[in-house]
Amino acid sequence: MEKPPSLGDQETRRKAREQAARLKKLQEQEKQQKVEFRKRMEKEVSDFIQDSGQIKKKFQPMNKIERSILHDVVEVAGLTSFSFGEDDDCRYVMIFKKEFAPSDEELDSYRRGEEWDPQKAEEKRKLKELAQRQEEEAAQQGPVVVSPASDYKDKYSHLIGKGAAKDAAHMLQANKTYGCGEATVRGVAGRGA
């Protein structure tokens, strides 16, 4: 590790002052750019408010700080704003006049990256309503009784025969090797009586 610079080192102090001056200059430039950007956005938002023909406006993609400034300007102006897009580089802001605030379906389409089409949205809404009415009607009719197209006994009679199951049921006997002899069967019958 190097030892810290000594207090008498003029060269080191001069470099530190220069670096601090460059940093301060950069910060001032960034601050000035933000102020200019804010003024430009305030003018664009003001023009948007004055134009009665526009109900929404889409801005070009911008970085996070610029979007934040624009949202602030829009909020102060009494409008509604939303950010859309996937990556930080591709996100953009759309602003809406309060009286023309977007519906949830419109916001969803913008979030998916699609253009909003009110006619398509109306068609989707009607289809949803129709499907919901059909579901309600089906629920009111009650459960549907499903009857098979054929009887399985007839279908498989060639494999199991017509009376094979009945004959097997009549010949059922308890297996004495598992303790199910006559005494056990009688004992069970005796308990129930």
PDB file of N, CA, C and O in Angstrom, residues 16-71:
ATOM      1  N   ALA A  16      -5.535  17.396  -7.586  1.00  0.00           N
ATOM      2  CA  ALA A  16      -6.821  17.226  -6.898  1.00  0.00           C
ATOM      3  C   ALA A  16      -7.730  18.414  -7.163  1.00  0.00           C
ATOM      4  O   ALA A  16      -8.942  18.256  -7.386  1.00  0.00           O
ATOM      5  N   ARG A  17      -7.168  19.630  -7.153  1.00  0.00           N
ATOM      6  CA  ARG A  17      -7.970  20.831  -7.432  1.00  0.00           C
ATOM      7  C   ARG A  17      -8.488  20.809  -8.873  1.00  0.00           C
ATOM      8  O   ARG A  17      -9.635  21.128  -9.136  1.00  0.00           O
ATOM      9  N   GLU A  18      -7.607  20.399  -9.810  1.00  0.00           N
ATOM     10  CA  GLU A  18      -8.021  20.331 -11.213  1.00  0.00           C
ATOM     11  C   GLU A  18      -9.148  19.313 -11.403  1.00  0.00           C
ATOM     12  O   GLU A  18     -10.110  19.558 -12.116  1.00  0.00           O
ATOM     13  N   GLN A  19      -8.999  18.163 -10.769  1.00  0.00           N
ATOM     14  CA  GLN A  19     -10.026  17.128 -10.877  1.00  0.00           C
ATOM     15  C   GLN A  19     -11.345  17.609 -10.268  1.00  0.00           C
ATOM     16  O   GLN A  19     -12.411  17.390 -10.831  1.00  0.00           O
ATOM     17  N   ALA A  20     -11.282  18.255  -9.139  1.00  0.00           N
ATOM     18  CA  ALA A  20     -12.486  18.790  -8.502  1.00  0.00           C
ATOM     19  C   ALA A  20     -13.134  19.850  -9.385  1.00  0.00           C
ATOM     20  O   ALA A  20     -14.369  19.905  -9.521  1.00  0.00           O
ATOM     21  N   ALA A  21     -12.321  20.678 -10.046  1.00  0.00           N
ATOM     22  CA  ALA A  21     -12.851  21.717 -10.941  1.00  0.00           C
ATOM     23  C   ALA A  21     -13.524  21.077 -12.150  1.00  0.00           C
ATOM     24  O   ALA A  21     -14.604  21.519 -12.575  1.00  0.00           O
ATOM     25  N   ARG A  22     -12.889  20.021 -12.733  1.00  0.00           N
ATOM     26  CA  ARG A  22     -13.508  19.329 -13.871  1.00  0.00           C
ATOM     27  C   ARG A  22     -14.840  18.696 -13.462  1.00  0.00           C
ATOM     28  O   ARG A  22     -15.834  18.767 -14.196  1.00  0.00           O
ATOM     29  N   LEU A  23     -14.874  18.068 -12.302  1.00  0.00           N
ATOM     30  CA  LEU A  23     -16.085  17.431 -11.812  1.00  0.00           C
ATOM     31  C   LEU A  23     -17.193  18.463 -11.607  1.00  0.00           C
ATOM     32  O   LEU A  23     -18.344  18.247 -12.002  1.00  0.00           O
ATOM     33  N   LYS A  24     -16.828  19.588 -11.021  1.00  0.00           N
ATOM     34  CA  LYS A  24     -17.814  20.643 -10.789  1.00  0.00           C
ATOM     35  C   LYS A  24     -18.338  21.193 -12.116  1.00  0.00           C
ATOM     36  O   LYS A  24     -19.533  21.438 -12.264  1.00  0.00           O
ATOM     37  N   LYS A  25     -17.442  21.324 -13.097  1.00  0.00           N
ATOM     38  CA  LYS A  25     -17.845  21.822 -14.406  1.00  0.00           C
ATOM     39  C   LYS A  25     -18.815  20.847 -15.075  1.00  0.00           C
ATOM     40  O   LYS A  25     -19.830  21.253 -15.656  1.00  0.00           O
ATOM     41  N   LEU A  26     -18.520  19.541 -14.993  1.00  0.00           N
ATOM     42  CA  LEU A  26     -19.409  18.526 -15.556  1.00  0.00           C
ATOM     43  C   LEU A  26     -20.785  18.554 -14.879  1.00  0.00           C
ATOM     44  O   LEU A  26     -21.822  18.436 -15.532  1.00  0.00           O
ATOM     45  N   GLN A  27     -20.782  18.689 -13.562  1.00  0.00           N
ATOM     46  CA  GLN A  27     -22.044  18.742 -12.827  1.00  0.00           C
ATOM     47  C   GLN A  27     -22.858  19.970 -13.238  1.00  0.00           C
ATOM     48  O   GLN A  27     -24.078  19.884 -13.390  1.00  0.00           O
ATOM     49  N   GLU A  28     -22.191  21.084 -13.425  1.00  0.00           N
ATOM     50  CA  GLU A  28     -22.881  22.302 -13.865  1.00  0.00           C
ATOM     51  C   GLU A  28     -23.467  22.124 -15.256  1.00  0.00           C
ATOM     52  O   GLU A  28     -24.590  22.558 -15.528  1.00  0.00           O
ATOM     53  N   GLN A  29     -22.705  21.472 -16.152  1.00  0.00           N
ATOM     54  CA  GLN A  29     -23.205  21.225 -17.504  1.00  0.00           C
ATOM     55  C   GLN A  29     -24.446  20.324 -17.468  1.00  0.00           C
ATOM     56  O   GLN A  29     -25.424  20.576 -18.161  1.00  0.00           O
ATOM     57  N   GLU A  30     -24.396  19.247 -16.674  1.00  0.00           N
ATOM     58  CA  GLU A  30     -25.537  18.345 -16.552  1.00  0.00           C
ATOM     59  C   GLU A  30     -26.744  19.084 -15.991  1.00  0.00           C
ATOM     60  O   GLU A  30     -27.872  18.905 -16.464  1.00  0.00           O
ATOM     61  N   LYS A  31     -26.509  19.911 -14.994  1.00  0.00           N
ATOM     62  CA  LYS A  31     -27.596  20.669 -14.392  1.00  0.00           C
ATOM     63  C   LYS A  31     -28.210  21.610 -15.427  1.00  0.00           C
ATOM     64  O   LYS A  31     -29.437  21.720 -15.530  1.00  0.00           O
ATOM     65  N   GLN A  32     -27.373  22.266 -16.216  1.00  0.00           N
ATOM     66  CA  GLN A  32     -27.854  23.185 -17.255  1.00  0.00           C
ATOM     67  C   GLN A  32     -28.652  22.425 -18.315  1.00  0.00           C
ATOM     68  O   GLN A  32     -29.696  22.891 -18.773  1.00  0.00           O
ATOM     69  N   GLN A  33     -28.172  21.238 -18.702  1.00  0.00           N
ATOM     70  CA  GLN A  33     -28.896  20.425 -19.683  1.00  0.00           C
ATOM     71  C   GLN A  33     -30.271  20.020 -19.153  1.00  0.00           C
ATOM     72  O   GLN A  33     -31.256  20.028 -19.895  1.00  0.00           O
ATOM     73  N   LYS A  34     -30.363  19.653 -17.888  1.00  0.00           N
ATOM     74  CA  LYS A  34     -31.646  19.278 -17.293  1.00  0.00           C
ATOM     75  C   LYS A  34     -32.598  20.463 -17.268  1.00  0.00           C
ATOM     76  O   LYS A  34     -33.788  20.315 -17.550  1.00  0.00           O
ATOM     77  N   VAL A  35     -32.082  21.648 -16.942  1.00  0.00           N
ATOM     78  CA  VAL A  35     -32.918  22.847 -16.923  1.00  0.00           C
ATOM     79  C   VAL A  35     -33.439  23.148 -18.325  1.00  0.00           C
ATOM     80  O   VAL A  35     -34.624  23.444 -18.509  1.00  0.00           O
ATOM     81  N   GLU A  36     -32.562  23.052 -19.331  1.00  0.00           N
ATOM     82  CA  GLU A  36     -32.976  23.296 -20.711  1.00  0.00           C
ATOM     83  C   GLU A  36     -34.003  22.262 -21.165  1.00  0.00           C
ATOM     84  O   GLU A  36     -34.991  22.591 -21.824  1.00  0.00           O
ATOM     85  N   PHE A  37     -33.771  20.996 -20.799  1.00  0.00           N
ATOM     86  CA  PHE A  37     -34.718  19.939 -21.159  1.00  0.00           C
ATOM     87  C   PHE A  37     -36.082  20.204 -20.520  1.00  0.00           C
ATOM     88  O   PHE A  37     -37.125  20.060 -21.163  1.00  0.00           O
ATOM     89  N   ARG A  38     -36.069  20.592 -19.252  1.00  0.00           N
ATOM     90  CA  ARG A  38     -37.329  20.875 -18.563  1.00  0.00           C
ATOM     91  C   ARG A  38     -38.077  22.020 -19.244  1.00  0.00           C
ATOM     92  O   ARG A  38     -39.293  21.938 -19.435  1.00  0.00           O
ATOM     93  N   LYS A  39     -37.367  23.086 -19.619  1.00  0.00           N
ATOM     94  CA  LYS A  39     -38.009  24.218 -20.314  1.00  0.00           C
ATOM     95  C   LYS A  39     -38.603  23.772 -21.644  1.00  0.00           C
ATOM     96  O   LYS A  39     -39.723  24.148 -21.997  1.00  0.00           O
ATOM     97  N   ARG A  40     -37.856  22.941 -22.379  1.00  0.00           N
ATOM     98  CA  ARG A  40     -38.349  22.438 -23.666  1.00  0.00           C
ATOM     99  C   ARG A  40     -39.603  21.577 -23.481  1.00  0.00           C
ATOM    100  O   ARG A  40     -40.580  21.705 -24.220  1.00  0.00           O
ATOM    101  N   MET A  41     -39.615  20.731 -22.456  1.00  0.00           N
ATOM    102  CA  MET A  41     -40.779  19.878 -22.186  1.00  0.00           C
ATOM    103  C   MET A  41     -41.972  20.722 -21.728  1.00  0.00           C
ATOM    104  O   MET A  41     -43.111  20.442 -22.101  1.00  0.00           O
ATOM    105  N   GLU A  42     -41.714  21.742 -20.911  1.00  0.00           N
ATOM    106  CA  GLU A  42     -42.802  22.626 -20.472  1.00  0.00           C
ATOM    107  C   GLU A  42     -43.447  23.297 -21.674  1.00  0.00           C
ATOM    108  O   GLU A  42     -44.677  23.413 -21.742  1.00  0.00           O
ATOM    109  N   LYS A  43     -42.642  23.713 -22.658  1.00  0.00           N
ATOM    110  CA  LYS A  43     -43.182  24.342 -23.859  1.00  0.00           C
ATOM    111  C   LYS A  43     -44.002  23.333 -24.670  1.00  0.00           C
ATOM    112  O   LYS A  43     -45.103  23.639 -25.129  1.00  0.00           O
ATOM    113  N   GLU A  44     -43.481  22.101 -24.841  1.00  0.00           N
ATOM    114  CA  GLU A  44     -44.211  21.081 -25.606  1.00  0.00           C
ATOM    115  C   GLU A  44     -45.528  20.722 -24.925  1.00  0.00           C
ATOM    116  O   GLU A  44     -46.550  20.560 -25.586  1.00  0.00           O
ATOM    117  N   VAL A  45     -45.516  20.600 -23.615  1.00  0.00           N
ATOM    118  CA  VAL A  45     -46.743  20.275 -22.871  1.00  0.00           C
ATOM    119  C   VAL A  45     -47.730  21.430 -22.967  1.00  0.00           C
ATOM    120  O   VAL A  45     -48.934  21.227 -23.156  1.00  0.00           O
ATOM    121  N   SER A  46     -47.237  22.649 -22.884  1.00  0.00           N
ATOM    122  CA  SER A  46     -48.094  23.821 -23.014  1.00  0.00           C
ATOM    123  C   SER A  46     -48.745  23.868 -24.400  1.00  0.00           C
ATOM    124  O   SER A  46     -49.951  24.124 -24.534  1.00  0.00           O
ATOM    125  N   ASP A  47     -47.962  23.595 -25.444  1.00  0.00           N
ATOM    126  CA  ASP A  47     -48.504  23.546 -26.806  1.00  0.00           C
ATOM    127  C   ASP A  47     -49.554  22.445 -26.938  1.00  0.00           C
ATOM    128  O   ASP A  47     -50.579  22.612 -27.599  1.00  0.00           O
ATOM    129  N   PHE A  48     -49.304  21.324 -26.299  1.00  0.00           N
ATOM    130  CA  PHE A  48     -50.250  20.205 -26.330  1.00  0.00           C
ATOM    131  C   PHE A  48     -51.573  20.599 -25.674  1.00  0.00           C
ATOM    132  O   PHE A  48     -52.651  20.290 -26.183  1.00  0.00           O
ATOM    133  N   ILE A  49     -51.494  21.307 -24.560  1.00  0.00           N
ATOM    134  CA  ILE A  49     -52.704  21.743 -23.858  1.00  0.00           C
ATOM    135  C   ILE A  49     -53.489  22.723 -24.721  1.00  0.00           C
ATOM    136  O   ILE A  49     -54.729  22.657 -24.787  1.00  0.00           O
ATOM    137  N   GLN A  50     -52.786  23.604 -25.414  1.00  0.00           N
ATOM    138  CA  GLN A  50     -53.447  24.616 -26.239  1.00  0.00           C
ATOM    139  C   GLN A  50     -54.112  24.013 -27.471  1.00  0.00           C
ATOM    140  O   GLN A  50     -55.110  24.540 -27.953  1.00  0.00           O
ATOM    141  N   ASP A  51     -53.588  22.907 -27.991  1.00  0.00           N
ATOM    142  CA  ASP A  51     -54.125  22.277 -29.196  1.00  0.00           C
ATOM    143  C   ASP A  51     -55.344  21.431 -28.827  1.00  0.00           C
ATOM    144  O   ASP A  51     -55.218  20.357 -28.244  1.00  0.00           O
ATOM    145  N   SER A  52     -56.536  21.923 -29.173  1.00  0.00           N
ATOM    146  CA  SER A  52     -57.763  21.214 -28.799  1.00  0.00           C
ATOM    147  C   SER A  52     -57.984  19.963 -29.647  1.00  0.00           C
ATOM    148  O   SER A  52     -58.798  19.109 -29.300  1.00  0.00           O
ATOM    149  N   GLY A  53     -57.267  19.831 -30.751  1.00  0.00           N
ATOM    150  CA  GLY A  53     -57.421  18.660 -31.619  1.00  0.00           C
ATOM    151  C   GLY A  53     -56.690  17.430 -31.109  1.00  0.00           C
ATOM    152  O   GLY A  53     -56.997  16.317 -31.509  1.00  0.00           O
ATOM    153  N   GLN A  54     -55.723  17.617 -30.229  1.00  0.00           N
ATOM    154  CA  GLN A  54     -54.944  16.497 -29.709  1.00  0.00           C
ATOM    155  C   GLN A  54     -55.500  16.051 -28.364  1.00  0.00           C
ATOM    156  O   GLN A  54     -55.791  16.879 -27.500  1.00  0.00           O
ATOM    157  N   ILE A  55     -55.639  14.729 -28.207  1.00  0.00           N
ATOM    158  CA  ILE A  55     -56.069  14.200 -26.909  1.00  0.00           C
ATOM    159  C   ILE A  55     -54.947  13.413 -26.229  1.00  0.00           C
ATOM    160  O   ILE A  55     -55.002  13.137 -25.048  1.00  0.00           O
ATOM    161  N   LYS A  56     -53.939  13.027 -27.035  1.00  0.00           N
ATOM    162  CA  LYS A  56     -52.781  12.326 -26.474  1.00  0.00           C
ATOM    163  C   LYS A  56     -51.558  12.666 -27.304  1.00  0.00           C
ATOM    164  O   LYS A  56     -51.661  13.090 -28.457  1.00  0.00           O
ATOM    165  N   LYS A  57     -50.389  12.490 -26.692  1.00  0.00           N
ATOM    166  CA  LYS A  57     -49.131  12.774 -27.394  1.00  0.00           C
ATOM    167  C   LYS A  57     -48.094  11.751 -26.968  1.00  0.00           C
ATOM    168  O   LYS A  57     -47.937  11.462 -25.784  1.00  0.00           O
ATOM    169  N   LYS A  58     -47.391  11.224 -27.958  1.00  0.00           N
ATOM    170  CA  LYS A  58     -46.329  10.246 -27.707  1.00  0.00           C
ATOM    171  C   LYS A  58     -44.989  10.936 -27.901  1.00  0.00           C
ATOM    172  O   LYS A  58     -44.739  11.548 -28.934  1.00  0.00           O
ATOM    173  N   PHE A  59     -44.112  10.820 -26.914  1.00  0.00           N
ATOM    174  CA  PHE A  59     -42.776  11.401 -26.997  1.00  0.00           C
ATOM    175  C   PHE A  59     -41.785  10.344 -27.465  1.00  0.00           C
ATOM    176  O   PHE A  59     -42.041   9.144 -27.359  1.00  0.00           O
ATOM    177  N   GLN A  60     -40.647  10.807 -27.941  1.00  0.00           N
ATOM    178  CA  GLN A  60     -39.577   9.911 -28.375  1.00  0.00           C
ATOM    179  C   GLN A  60     -38.994   9.196 -27.153  1.00  0.00           C
ATOM    180  O   GLN A  60     -39.082   9.700 -26.036  1.00  0.00           O
ATOM    181  N   PRO A  61     -38.387   8.016 -27.340  1.00  0.00           N
ATOM    182  CA  PRO A  61     -37.751   7.330 -26.206  1.00  0.00           C
ATOM    183  C   PRO A  61     -36.703   8.227 -25.541  1.00  0.00           C
ATOM    184  O   PRO A  61     -36.027   9.001 -26.210  1.00  0.00           O
ATOM    185  N   MET A  62     -36.647   8.127 -24.219  1.00  0.00           N
ATOM    186  CA  MET A  62     -35.702   8.951 -23.465  1.00  0.00           C
ATOM    187  C   MET A  62     -35.218   8.188 -22.242  1.00  0.00           C
ATOM    188  O   MET A  62     -35.799   7.164 -21.874  1.00  0.00           O
ATOM    189  N   ASN A  63     -34.179   8.707 -21.625  1.00  0.00           N
ATOM    190  CA  ASN A  63     -33.608   8.010 -20.472  1.00  0.00           C
ATOM    191  C   ASN A  63     -34.471   8.247 -19.217  1.00  0.00           C
ATOM    192  O   ASN A  63     -35.420   9.027 -19.229  1.00  0.00           O
ATOM    193  N   LYS A  64     -34.098   7.580 -18.160  1.00  0.00           N
ATOM    194  CA  LYS A  64     -34.889   7.585 -16.917  1.00  0.00           C
ATOM    195  C   LYS A  64     -35.038   8.985 -16.319  1.00  0.00           C
ATOM    196  O   LYS A  64     -36.121   9.370 -15.888  1.00  0.00           O
ATOM    197  N   ILE A  65     -33.965   9.745 -16.308  1.00  0.00           N
ATOM    198  CA  ILE A  65     -34.003  11.084 -15.707  1.00  0.00           C
ATOM    199  C   ILE A  65     -34.915  11.999 -16.519  1.00  0.00           C
ATOM    200  O   ILE A  65     -35.736  12.736 -15.963  1.00  0.00           O
ATOM    201  N   GLU A  66     -34.791  11.920 -17.853  1.00  0.00           N
ATOM    202  CA  GLU A  66     -35.640  12.753 -18.710  1.00  0.00           C
ATOM    203  C   GLU A  66     -37.117  12.375 -18.557  1.00  0.00           C
ATOM    204  O   GLU A  66     -37.987  13.249 -18.515  1.00  0.00           O
ATOM    205  N   ARG A  67     -37.403  11.068 -18.478  1.00  0.00           N
ATOM    206  CA  ARG A  67     -38.800  10.633 -18.272  1.00  0.00           C
ATOM    207  C   ARG A  67     -39.318  11.164 -16.940  1.00  0.00           C
ATOM    208  O   ARG A  67     -40.463  11.607 -16.839  1.00  0.00           O
ATOM    209  N   SER A  68     -38.484  11.116 -15.924  1.00  0.00           N
ATOM    210  CA  SER A  68     -38.880  11.610 -14.604  1.00  0.00           C
ATOM    211  C   SER A  68     -39.216  13.097 -14.671  1.00  0.00           C
ATOM    212  O   SER A  68     -40.223  13.551 -14.092  1.00  0.00           O
ATOM    213  N   ILE A  69     -38.380  13.868 -15.353  1.00  0.00           N
ATOM    214  CA  ILE A  69     -38.632  15.306 -15.501  1.00  0.00           C
ATOM    215  C   ILE A  69     -39.940  15.533 -16.249  1.00  0.00           C
ATOM    216  O   ILE A  69     -40.767  16.359 -15.839  1.00  0.00           O
ATOM    217  N   LEU A  70     -40.152  14.780 -17.331  1.00  0.00           N
ATOM    218  CA  LEU A  70     -41.382  14.941 -18.124  1.00  0.00           C
ATOM    219  C   LEU A  70     -42.616  14.581 -17.293  1.00  0.00           C
ATOM    220  O   LEU A  70     -43.630  15.291 -17.337  1.00  0.00           O
ATOM    221  N   HIS A  71     -42.548  13.499 -16.522  1.00  0.00           N
ATOM    222  CA  HIS A  71     -43.690  13.130 -15.660  1.00  0.00           C
ATOM    223  C   HIS A  71     -43.993  14.259 -14.675  1.00  0.00           C
ATOM    224  O   HIS A  71     -45.158  14.572 -14.413  1.00  0.00           O
TER     225      HIS A  71
END
